[in-house]
Short mmCIF file of C-alpha atoms and ligand atoms in Angstrom, two decimals:
data_model
loop_
_atom_site.label_atom_id
_atom_site.label_comp_id
_atom_site.label_asym_id
_atom_site.label_seq_id
_atom_site.Cartn_x
_atom_site.Cartn_y
_atom_site.Cartn_z
CA MET L 1 157.63 52.45 45.12
CA SER L 2 155.56 53.52 48.09
CA THR L 3 152.08 51.82 48.18
CA ASN L 4 149.68 51.68 51.04
CA LEU L 5 147.74 48.72 51.67
CA ALA L 6 144.61 50.16 49.99
CA ASP L 7 146.19 51.08 46.79
CA ALA L 8 147.75 47.99 46.71
CA VAL L 9 144.62 45.91 46.78
CA ARG L 10 142.61 48.13 44.53
CA PRO L 11 142.23 45.84 41.33
CA ASP L 12 142.59 46.90 37.80
CA PRO L 13 139.63 47.33 35.60
CA ILE L 14 140.61 44.87 33.34
CA TYR L 15 140.60 42.25 36.11
CA GLU L 16 137.20 43.57 37.65
CA SER L 17 135.49 43.21 34.25
CA ALA L 18 136.91 39.62 33.69
CA ALA L 19 136.65 38.40 37.35
CA ALA L 20 132.92 39.56 37.56
CA GLY L 21 130.75 36.63 38.28
CA LYS L 22 133.61 34.32 39.01
CA ALA L 23 134.10 32.82 42.53
CA GLU L 24 137.15 33.86 44.35
CA PRO L 25 139.45 30.99 44.82
CA ALA L 26 139.95 30.25 48.65
CA CYS L 27 143.83 31.21 48.39
CA TYR L 28 143.71 34.33 46.46
CA ARG L 29 142.86 36.76 49.44
CA HIS L 30 145.65 35.50 51.69
CA LEU L 31 148.15 35.81 48.80
CA GLN L 32 146.59 39.31 47.86
CA THR L 33 147.18 40.55 51.37
CA LYS L 34 150.84 39.07 51.66
CA ILE L 35 151.64 40.78 48.52
CA ALA L 36 150.38 44.15 49.78
CA ARG L 37 152.26 43.64 52.92
CA LYS L 38 155.36 42.65 51.19
CA SER L 39 155.57 39.91 53.55
CA ALA L 40 155.42 37.58 50.55
CA THR L 41 158.63 35.30 50.05
CA VAL L 42 159.75 35.92 46.44
CA ALA L 43 161.86 32.88 44.64
CA VAL L 44 163.54 34.35 41.37
CA CYS L 45 164.54 31.31 39.27
CA GLY L 46 167.95 32.15 37.14
CA MET L 47 170.35 34.65 38.47
CA GLY L 48 171.39 35.99 34.96
CA TYR L 49 171.26 39.46 33.36
CA VAL L 50 167.64 39.51 34.19
CA GLY L 51 167.14 37.64 37.34
CA LEU L 52 169.73 39.53 39.32
CA PRO L 53 168.40 42.60 38.88
CA LEU L 54 165.02 41.63 39.34
CA SER L 55 165.98 40.18 42.46
CA ARG L 56 167.69 43.66 43.51
CA ALA L 57 164.53 45.63 42.85
CA ILE L 58 162.27 43.03 44.85
CA THR L 59 164.84 43.01 47.69
CA GLU L 60 164.91 46.50 47.80
CA GLN L 61 161.43 47.23 48.37
CA GLY L 62 161.17 44.91 51.10
CA PHE L 63 160.28 41.57 49.98
CA PRO L 64 162.15 38.69 51.38
CA VAL L 65 164.00 37.11 48.09
CA ILE L 66 165.74 33.89 47.21
CA GLY L 67 167.90 33.68 44.05
CA LEU L 68 167.70 30.24 42.70
CA ASP L 69 170.23 29.16 40.19
CA ILE L 70 171.37 25.56 38.92
CA ASP L 71 174.86 27.26 38.62
CA GLY L 72 176.38 26.59 42.00
CA GLU L 73 179.43 29.13 41.31
CA LYS L 74 177.11 32.07 40.84
CA VAL L 75 175.24 31.08 44.06
CA ASP L 76 178.53 31.17 46.08
CA LYS L 77 179.66 34.20 44.48
CA LEU L 78 176.25 36.17 45.42
CA ASN L 79 176.19 34.88 48.97
CA ALA L 80 180.12 35.88 48.96
CA GLY L 81 179.18 39.44 47.96
CA HIS L 82 180.60 39.26 44.82
CA SER L 83 179.41 39.97 41.06
CA TYR L 84 179.80 38.43 37.75
CA ILE L 85 177.99 40.98 35.52
CA ARG L 86 180.11 44.01 34.91
CA HIS L 87 177.41 46.86 35.25
CA ILE L 88 176.18 45.06 38.83
CA PRO L 89 179.25 46.15 41.02
CA PRO L 90 179.79 44.09 44.04
CA THR L 91 178.64 46.60 46.33
CA THR L 92 174.98 46.18 45.12
CA ILE L 93 175.39 42.71 45.66
CA GLN L 94 176.71 43.55 49.32
CA ALA L 95 174.02 45.82 50.03
CA MET L 96 171.17 43.28 49.21
CA LEU L 97 172.83 40.56 51.49
CA LYS L 98 173.15 43.43 54.17
CA THR L 99 169.04 43.76 54.14
CA GLY L 100 169.03 40.44 55.45
CA ARG L 101 166.43 39.66 53.10
CA PHE L 102 168.54 38.27 50.05
CA ARG L 103 170.22 35.31 49.83
CA ALA L 104 171.26 32.79 46.94
CA SER L 105 170.72 29.18 46.78
CA SER L 106 170.62 25.92 44.45
CA ASP L 107 168.31 24.23 46.84
CA PHE L 108 164.95 24.41 44.74
CA GLY L 109 162.98 22.55 47.74
CA GLN L 110 163.10 26.12 49.36
CA ILE L 111 160.12 26.86 46.52
CA ALA L 112 157.66 25.39 49.11
CA ASN L 113 158.09 28.10 51.51
CA THR L 114 157.83 30.74 48.89
CA ASP L 115 154.66 32.94 47.74
CA VAL L 116 155.76 34.19 44.31
CA VAL L 117 158.01 32.51 41.75
CA THR L 118 159.58 34.39 38.94
CA VAL L 119 161.24 32.42 35.89
CA CYS L 120 163.93 34.12 34.38
CA VAL L 121 165.91 31.17 32.61
CA PRO L 122 167.47 31.34 29.21
CA THR L 123 165.12 30.57 25.90
CA PRO L 124 167.67 30.04 23.09
CA LEU L 125 167.16 28.49 19.80
CA ASN L 126 168.28 24.90 18.96
CA ARG L 127 170.76 23.90 16.31
CA TYR L 128 167.86 23.81 13.99
CA ARG L 129 166.87 27.47 15.01
CA GLU L 130 163.74 26.33 16.64
CA PRO L 131 162.75 27.44 20.09
CA ASP L 132 164.36 25.62 22.79
CA LEU L 133 162.00 25.71 25.98
CA SER L 134 164.02 23.07 27.65
CA TYR L 135 165.27 25.43 30.65
CA VAL L 136 161.64 26.81 30.88
CA THR L 137 160.01 23.33 31.31
CA ALA L 138 162.93 22.05 33.53
CA THR L 139 162.37 24.91 35.69
CA ALA L 140 158.69 24.71 35.66
CA LYS L 141 158.81 20.86 36.40
CA VAL L 142 161.16 21.59 39.47
CA ILE L 143 158.77 24.46 40.58
CA ALA L 144 155.63 22.15 40.26
CA SER L 145 157.45 19.32 42.33
CA HIS L 146 157.45 21.85 45.20
CA ALA L 147 154.52 23.70 44.62
CA ARG L 148 151.58 24.13 46.91
CA PRO L 149 148.33 25.80 46.55
CA GLY L 150 148.04 29.56 47.09
CA GLN L 151 151.36 30.51 45.03
CA LEU L 152 151.62 33.13 42.19
CA ILE L 153 154.14 31.65 39.29
CA ILE L 154 155.22 34.26 36.57
CA LEU L 155 157.36 33.45 33.57
CA GLU L 156 159.44 36.28 32.30
CA SER L 157 161.84 34.41 29.89
CA THR L 158 161.06 35.83 26.49
CA THR L 159 158.98 32.94 24.44
CA TYR L 160 156.23 32.55 21.77
CA PRO L 161 152.55 33.26 22.51
CA GLY L 162 151.07 30.21 24.24
CA THR L 163 153.81 28.97 26.25
CA THR L 164 152.44 29.92 29.75
CA VAL L 165 149.10 28.62 28.95
CA GLU L 166 149.96 25.55 26.84
CA ILE L 167 153.27 24.72 28.29
CA LEU L 168 153.26 25.87 32.00
CA GLY L 169 149.86 25.28 32.71
CA PRO L 170 149.71 21.30 32.07
CA ILE L 171 152.88 20.69 33.78
CA PHE L 172 150.91 22.26 37.21
CA SER L 173 147.89 20.66 36.44
CA GLU L 174 149.75 17.20 36.27
CA SER L 175 151.05 18.04 39.72
CA GLY L 176 147.31 18.37 41.11
CA LEU L 177 147.40 21.83 41.08
CA THR L 178 144.77 23.90 38.94
CA PRO L 179 145.75 26.94 37.46
CA GLY L 180 143.30 29.63 38.64
CA GLN L 181 142.28 27.86 41.58
CA ASP L 182 145.12 26.45 43.21
CA ILE L 183 147.68 28.16 41.48
CA PHE L 184 148.12 31.34 39.53
CA LEU L 185 149.97 31.55 36.55
CA ALA L 186 151.33 34.68 34.70
CA PHE L 187 153.66 36.11 32.21
CA SER L 188 155.36 39.28 32.36
CA PRO L 189 158.24 39.86 29.69
CA GLU L 190 161.36 41.24 30.73
CA ARG L 191 162.47 44.52 29.21
CA GLU L 192 165.95 44.91 30.69
CA ASP L 193 168.71 46.69 28.87
CA PRO L 194 171.71 46.06 30.46
CA GLY L 195 174.17 48.88 30.74
CA ASN L 196 171.55 51.43 29.97
CA PRO L 197 172.14 54.16 32.56
CA ASP L 198 168.63 55.89 31.68
CA TYR L 199 166.48 53.10 32.77
CA HIS L 200 166.38 50.34 35.28
CA THR L 201 164.05 47.71 36.44
CA THR L 202 161.69 49.71 38.55
CA THR L 203 161.53 52.40 35.79
CA ILE L 204 160.92 50.23 32.71
CA PRO L 205 157.08 49.95 32.27
CA LYS L 206 156.01 46.26 32.88
CA ILE L 207 153.45 44.25 30.67
CA VAL L 208 151.43 41.51 32.74
CA GLY L 209 149.08 38.93 31.47
CA GLY L 210 147.55 36.42 33.82
CA GLN L 211 145.88 32.99 33.30
CA GLY L 212 142.43 34.10 34.44
CA PRO L 213 141.44 37.46 36.33
CA PHE L 214 142.86 36.53 39.69
CA ALA L 215 146.27 35.22 38.39
CA LEU L 216 146.25 38.68 36.62
CA GLU L 217 145.27 40.72 39.58
CA LEU L 218 147.95 39.14 41.97
CA ALA L 219 150.66 39.53 39.29
CA ALA L 220 149.82 43.21 38.78
CA ALA L 221 149.81 44.01 42.48
CA PHE L 222 153.17 42.12 42.91
CA TYR L 223 154.94 44.18 40.19
CA ARG L 224 153.12 47.43 41.06
CA SER L 225 154.59 47.06 44.57
CA PHE L 226 158.30 47.56 43.10
CA ILE L 227 157.61 49.17 39.43
CA LYS L 228 156.34 52.58 38.76
CA THR L 229 154.08 51.64 35.74
CA VAL L 230 152.36 48.33 35.27
CA ILE L 231 150.22 47.56 32.33
CA PRO L 232 147.85 44.70 32.74
CA VAL L 233 146.83 43.07 29.32
CA SER L 234 144.24 40.57 28.66
CA SER L 235 146.26 37.13 28.76
CA PRO L 236 149.48 35.73 28.96
CA SER L 237 149.73 35.01 25.34
CA THR L 238 148.98 38.88 24.68
CA ALA L 239 151.89 39.65 27.17
CA GLU L 240 153.95 37.21 25.22
CA ALA L 241 153.32 38.51 21.85
CA VAL L 242 154.05 41.86 23.08
CA LYS L 243 157.56 41.18 24.12
CA LEU L 244 158.21 39.33 20.53
CA THR L 245 156.60 42.59 18.74
CA GLU L 246 159.14 44.77 20.47
CA ASN L 247 161.91 42.70 19.50
CA ILE L 248 160.59 41.83 15.83
CA PHE L 249 160.11 45.33 15.44
CA ARG L 250 164.06 46.14 16.26
CA ALA L 251 164.97 43.27 14.19
CA VAL L 252 163.11 44.58 11.05
CA ASN L 253 164.06 48.13 11.57
CA ILE L 254 167.86 47.32 11.92
CA ALA L 255 167.38 45.12 8.84
CA LEU L 256 166.10 48.21 6.89
CA VAL L 257 168.90 50.39 7.97
CA ASN L 258 171.35 47.84 7.04
CA GLU L 259 170.01 47.52 3.46
CA LEU L 260 169.59 51.33 3.06
CA LYS L 261 173.60 51.16 4.33
CA VAL L 262 174.58 49.02 1.62
CA ILE L 263 172.66 50.89 -1.10
CA TYR L 264 173.78 54.41 -0.09
CA SER L 265 177.26 53.45 0.26
CA LYS L 266 177.35 52.60 -3.49
CA MET L 267 175.92 55.77 -4.10
CA GLY L 268 178.57 57.71 -2.04
CA ILE L 269 176.16 58.81 0.50
CA ASP L 270 176.80 58.29 4.52
CA ILE L 271 174.04 56.45 6.15
CA TRP L 272 174.73 57.74 9.45
CA GLU L 273 174.61 61.28 8.21
CA VAL L 274 171.11 60.39 6.58
CA ILE L 275 169.88 59.03 10.09
CA ASN L 276 171.24 62.00 11.98
CA ALA L 277 169.46 64.38 9.72
CA ALA L 278 166.03 62.33 9.43
CA LYS L 279 165.60 61.91 13.05
CA THR L 280 165.44 65.70 13.38
CA LYS L 281 161.76 65.13 11.97
CA PRO L 282 159.52 65.53 15.28
CA PHE L 283 157.06 62.90 14.43
CA GLY L 284 156.88 59.79 12.15
CA PHE L 285 160.66 58.74 12.27
CA MET L 286 162.62 56.62 14.81
CA PRO L 287 166.40 56.06 14.32
CA PHE L 288 167.75 52.70 13.94
CA TYR L 289 171.38 51.99 13.30
CA PRO L 290 173.22 49.76 10.90
CA GLY L 291 176.20 47.42 12.12
CA PRO L 292 177.98 44.40 11.36
CA GLY L 293 175.24 42.05 12.36
CA LEU L 294 172.89 41.38 15.20
CA GLY L 295 173.73 39.98 18.46
CA GLY L 296 172.84 39.45 21.93
CA HIS L 297 170.33 37.08 23.48
CA CYS L 298 167.28 38.73 22.17
CA ILE L 299 167.43 40.50 18.66
CA PRO L 300 168.83 37.53 16.51
CA ILE L 301 166.94 34.71 18.51
CA ASP L 302 163.34 36.09 19.67
CA PRO L 303 161.88 36.47 16.15
CA PHE L 304 162.26 33.09 15.29
CA TYR L 305 160.10 32.03 18.30
CA LEU L 306 157.44 33.71 16.56
CA THR L 307 158.49 32.17 13.17
CA TRP L 308 158.25 28.74 14.67
CA LYS L 309 154.83 29.04 16.21
CA ALA L 310 153.19 30.67 13.19
CA ARG L 311 153.94 27.58 11.25
CA GLU L 312 151.08 25.85 13.39
CA PHE L 313 148.79 28.37 11.75
CA ASP L 314 150.04 27.45 8.25
CA ILE L 315 151.84 31.21 8.48
CA THR L 316 155.13 32.32 7.06
CA THR L 317 156.81 35.33 8.70
CA ARG L 318 157.96 36.68 5.53
CA PHE L 319 159.02 39.93 7.10
CA ILE L 320 161.10 38.22 9.92
CA GLU L 321 162.74 35.90 7.42
CA LEU L 322 163.97 38.72 5.16
CA ALA L 323 164.90 40.66 8.01
CA GLY L 324 167.00 37.89 9.44
CA GLN L 325 168.69 37.30 5.73
CA ILE L 326 169.77 40.87 5.47
CA ASN L 327 170.70 41.04 9.25
CA ALA L 328 172.84 37.91 8.69
CA ALA L 329 174.46 39.01 5.60
CA MET L 330 176.29 41.96 7.35
CA PRO L 331 179.13 40.44 8.69
CA GLN L 332 180.33 39.22 5.08
CA TYR L 333 179.63 42.88 3.86
CA VAL L 334 181.88 44.27 6.51
CA ILE L 335 184.46 41.89 5.58
CA THR L 336 184.06 42.69 1.96
CA ARG L 337 184.66 46.43 2.52
CA LEU L 338 187.76 45.45 4.39
CA ILE L 339 189.02 43.43 1.33
CA ASP L 340 188.27 46.17 -0.93
CA GLU L 341 189.98 48.87 1.18
CA LEU L 342 193.07 46.76 1.72
CA ASP L 343 193.36 46.06 -1.86
CA ARG L 344 192.65 49.65 -2.96
CA ARG L 345 194.96 51.08 -0.66
CA PHE L 346 197.97 48.76 -0.29
CA ARG L 347 197.20 46.21 -3.01
CA LYS L 348 197.03 43.63 -0.43
CA GLY L 349 195.00 40.39 0.24
CA LEU L 350 193.43 39.11 3.22
CA ASN L 351 195.71 35.89 3.39
CA GLY L 352 198.30 36.67 5.75
CA ALA L 353 197.26 40.14 6.80
CA ARG L 354 197.23 40.92 10.21
CA ILE L 355 193.66 42.41 11.33
CA LEU L 356 192.76 43.82 14.91
CA VAL L 357 189.08 43.56 15.62
CA LEU L 358 187.73 46.03 18.15
CA GLY L 359 184.88 45.18 20.70
CA LEU L 360 183.94 41.38 21.33
CA ALA L 361 180.73 42.33 23.46
CA TYR L 362 177.59 42.28 21.18
CA LYS L 363 176.84 45.97 22.11
CA LYS L 364 178.89 48.86 23.61
CA ASN L 365 179.79 49.20 27.23
CA VAL L 366 178.83 45.70 28.05
CA ASP L 367 180.60 42.31 28.75
CA ASP L 368 177.99 40.18 27.27
CA MET L 369 179.23 38.41 23.87
CA ARG L 370 176.30 36.34 23.37
CA GLU L 371 175.54 35.72 19.46
CA SER L 372 178.03 38.60 19.11
CA PRO L 373 178.66 39.34 15.63
CA THR L 374 182.49 40.01 15.98
CA LEU L 375 182.81 36.10 16.52
CA LYS L 376 181.32 35.62 12.80
CA LEU L 377 183.79 38.34 11.64
CA MET L 378 186.62 36.75 13.24
CA GLU L 379 185.36 33.17 11.39
CA LEU L 380 185.07 34.82 8.40
CA LEU L 381 188.71 36.53 8.50
CA GLU L 382 190.40 33.36 9.47
CA ALA L 383 188.66 31.31 6.87
CA ARG L 384 190.70 33.81 4.53
CA ARG L 385 193.68 33.05 6.39
CA ALA L 386 194.05 36.48 8.12
CA ARG L 387 196.09 36.62 11.06
CA VAL L 388 193.54 37.92 13.99
CA ASP L 389 193.70 39.46 17.24
CA TYR L 390 191.09 40.96 19.09
CA PHE L 391 190.86 43.97 21.98
CA ASP L 392 187.87 44.41 24.41
CA PRO L 393 188.43 45.93 27.47
CA TYR L 394 185.38 44.07 29.24
CA ILE L 395 186.42 40.60 27.87
CA PRO L 396 189.81 39.68 28.66
CA GLU L 397 189.46 36.06 27.44
CA ILE L 398 187.01 34.52 25.32
CA PRO L 399 184.97 31.97 27.13
CA GLN L 400 183.70 28.73 25.53
CA THR L 401 180.69 29.46 23.16
CA ARG L 402 178.53 26.85 21.29
CA GLU L 403 178.87 28.31 17.88
CA HIS L 404 182.64 29.02 18.10
CA PRO L 405 184.48 26.71 20.45
CA GLU L 406 187.64 27.55 18.34
CA PHE L 407 188.11 30.74 19.89
CA ALA L 408 187.69 29.65 23.51
CA GLY L 409 191.02 30.84 25.65
CA ARG L 410 191.88 33.67 23.39
CA THR L 411 192.84 36.68 25.05
CA SER L 412 192.55 40.49 24.21
CA ILE L 413 195.75 42.27 23.34
CA ALA L 414 196.80 45.15 25.31
CA PHE L 415 195.84 48.57 23.84
CA ASP L 416 199.02 50.21 23.55
CA PRO L 417 200.67 52.30 20.46
CA SER L 418 203.34 49.86 19.72
CA ALA L 419 200.67 46.98 19.48
CA LEU L 420 198.35 48.93 17.03
CA ALA L 421 200.97 49.72 14.62
CA GLN L 422 201.64 45.99 13.98
CA TYR L 423 198.39 45.43 12.09
CA ASP L 424 197.39 45.88 8.48
CA ALA L 425 193.86 47.01 9.57
CA ALA L 426 191.65 47.88 12.58
CA LEU L 427 188.23 46.78 12.42
CA ILE L 428 185.86 48.37 14.65
CA SER L 429 182.79 45.94 15.59
CA THR L 430 181.63 47.25 19.12
CA ASP L 431 182.06 50.85 20.01
CA HIS L 432 182.82 50.77 23.72
CA ASP L 433 183.12 54.18 24.85
CA ASN L 434 186.19 53.74 26.69
CA VAL L 435 188.37 53.20 23.90
CA ASP L 436 190.71 55.93 22.69
CA TYR L 437 189.71 56.13 18.96
CA HIS L 438 192.13 58.91 18.49
CA MET L 439 194.98 56.77 19.47
CA LEU L 440 193.57 54.01 17.29
CA VAL L 441 193.28 55.70 14.38
CA ASP L 442 196.75 57.71 14.81
CA ARG L 443 198.61 54.37 15.15
CA SER L 444 196.71 52.29 12.46
CA ARG L 445 197.14 52.05 8.77
CA LEU L 446 193.40 51.43 7.98
CA VAL L 447 190.30 51.59 10.40
CA ILE L 448 187.18 49.83 8.98
CA ASP L 449 184.56 51.21 11.32
CA ALA L 450 181.15 49.61 11.26
CA ARG L 451 179.78 51.68 13.95
CA ASN L 452 180.52 55.09 13.26
CA ALA L 453 182.58 55.23 16.28
CA CYS L 454 185.27 57.17 14.95
CA GLU L 455 183.09 60.04 13.71
CA ARG L 456 180.82 59.92 17.05
CA PHE L 457 184.27 60.55 19.00
CA GLY L 458 185.35 63.41 16.82
CA VAL L 459 188.18 61.56 14.93
CA MET L 460 188.10 62.35 11.23
CA SER L 461 190.61 60.70 9.25
CA GLU L 462 191.30 59.50 5.49
CA LYS L 463 192.40 56.23 7.33
CA VAL L 464 189.07 55.63 8.36
CA ALA L 465 186.52 53.69 6.03
CA LYS L 466 182.79 53.21 7.06
CA ALA L 467 181.55 49.87 6.53
N1 NAD X 501 169.58 39.90 28.88
C1 NAD X 501 168.74 40.75 28.58
O1 NAD X 501 169.04 41.77 28.05
C2 NAD X 501 167.24 40.24 28.16
C3 NAD X 501 166.25 41.22 28.01
C4 NAD X 501 165.07 40.95 28.03
C5 NAD X 501 164.79 39.63 27.87
N2 NAD X 501 165.61 38.62 28.40
C6 NAD X 501 165.06 37.41 28.53
O2 NAD X 501 165.19 36.85 29.94
C7 NAD X 501 165.59 35.48 29.80
C8 NAD X 501 166.77 35.23 30.79
O3 NAD X 501 167.91 35.88 29.96
P1 NAD X 501 169.29 36.22 30.79
O4 NAD X 501 169.83 37.12 29.85
O5 NAD X 501 168.98 36.80 32.22
O6 NAD X 501 170.20 34.91 30.64
P2 NAD X 501 171.22 34.40 31.38
O7 NAD X 501 172.02 33.49 30.89
O8 NAD X 501 171.85 35.73 31.81
O9 NAD X 501 170.70 33.87 32.92
C9 NAD X 501 169.83 32.81 32.82
C10 NAD X 501 170.41 32.05 34.38
O10 NAD X 501 169.40 30.95 34.49
C11 NAD X 501 170.41 29.74 35.15
N3 NAD X 501 169.66 28.60 34.82
C12 NAD X 501 169.64 27.89 33.81
N4 NAD X 501 168.79 26.98 33.84
C13 NAD X 501 168.13 26.88 35.32
C14 NAD X 501 167.16 26.20 35.86
N5 NAD X 501 166.65 25.01 35.63
N6 NAD X 501 166.81 26.85 37.12
C15 NAD X 501 167.47 28.13 37.53
N7 NAD X 501 168.32 28.77 36.78
C16 NAD X 501 168.52 28.18 35.67
C17 NAD X 501 171.56 30.12 34.31
O11 NAD X 501 172.67 29.39 35.50
C18 NAD X 501 171.94 31.31 34.51
O12 NAD X 501 172.61 31.92 35.64
C19 NAD X 501 165.51 34.79 28.45
O13 NAD X 501 164.18 34.39 28.11
C20 NAD X 501 166.06 36.09 27.54
O14 NAD X 501 165.61 36.17 26.48
C21 NAD X 501 167.17 38.81 28.37
#
């Protein structure tokens, strides 16, 4: 984004009203000028699906960037010009290195020499399905131990409202840096959609909330220098709530279409036909699609961050819980459809049946299998003593996962006609675009399609049963 200095230091109206009558902290103006000149050095903590594209966008706009990660292997790969994320090619990393402005490191001591620090580390749930902020607090403590007055610290990890002010704030205060005076804290949720070719870090509007007007202004100015549209909100908690609201909206609407799928299926009505027709309404309807269950780092997890925080206010998040129940029942629904079809067509049970599951990634065209419902499908199938193989063009081998360590090391089958013919049924769990669905249907005895992939690719056959 080309911003001149005058534009870059022009304050937001929301900042102007909040800052009125407040004394400007001594270090504020210096940092503001550095951001405007793009001479501010930026540290990005967490070189994952969020932090790496963010680093790229900041580097491309002319800032010096240090990509920090505790995973030394990732650091080495980046510095050697390699990528470990499928949709970010090595040429992108090489171009970042070539600018001379980007390097990766595990030396967090370098934070002392930076001006802006962003935090993009994981925020999972623990085994009791409660927020696990250990990555965020560990990172914040390390940053605080190297921090100095005049730095802007921005949390990007998804979390419950209150995290920035209630958790991060005290960590910095305890190290002698008062938020709003010595150090500036902000929250800006990441809205990355990996694999989506239509939107990139710089074109996805960015929400920003600062702890106090000066933090807000600095964070908004920082993002405005490389993101097209920046939307300031009145506090970090509001910004945290915006992110959760977006993902809760998705989780609840997906649950709704999943419930409708089950109902309409009994009535002989095709949910995908219904949605495709309903979405022709030019207003008041937004399409969501059913599937074999929720997956990914966000939708199955983030809503429960609010559920946990709401308990502090004696509130039960009924919509979220209900959506969670419906979505969590989907893998079993899909397996039941498979059992019914095997029984009806071949008088065969699952015990001993050979099943090929297609797609291990949690969504199409990515190599990310975190929380993938396919693992649950495999677990349910094997519990019924089916013999299960999988095919995924992007995941040749199943890595170690916390919930399903039993599948680690299994490898994808080769997708060829003779292999496909060996199975009693194929089950489409993830609808990658580069799969030959014509060949799949042609060679399979039965295809259970939980994504409507076959119809989408123009394959109409009696062998296909939607689930
Ligand atoms: N992946 C997405 O599409 C997406 C979208 C929006 C928001 N988010 C949110 O962004 C955050 C990060 O998600 P992600 O998908 O990039 O995760 P990720 O697992 O891909 O990357 C996180 C990185 O942080 C590193 N890390 C862990 N602890 C660290 C520490 N103490 N210091 C430095 N690095 C550390 C890990 O080694 C890893 O490389 C999460 O809160 C997630 O909910 C993710």
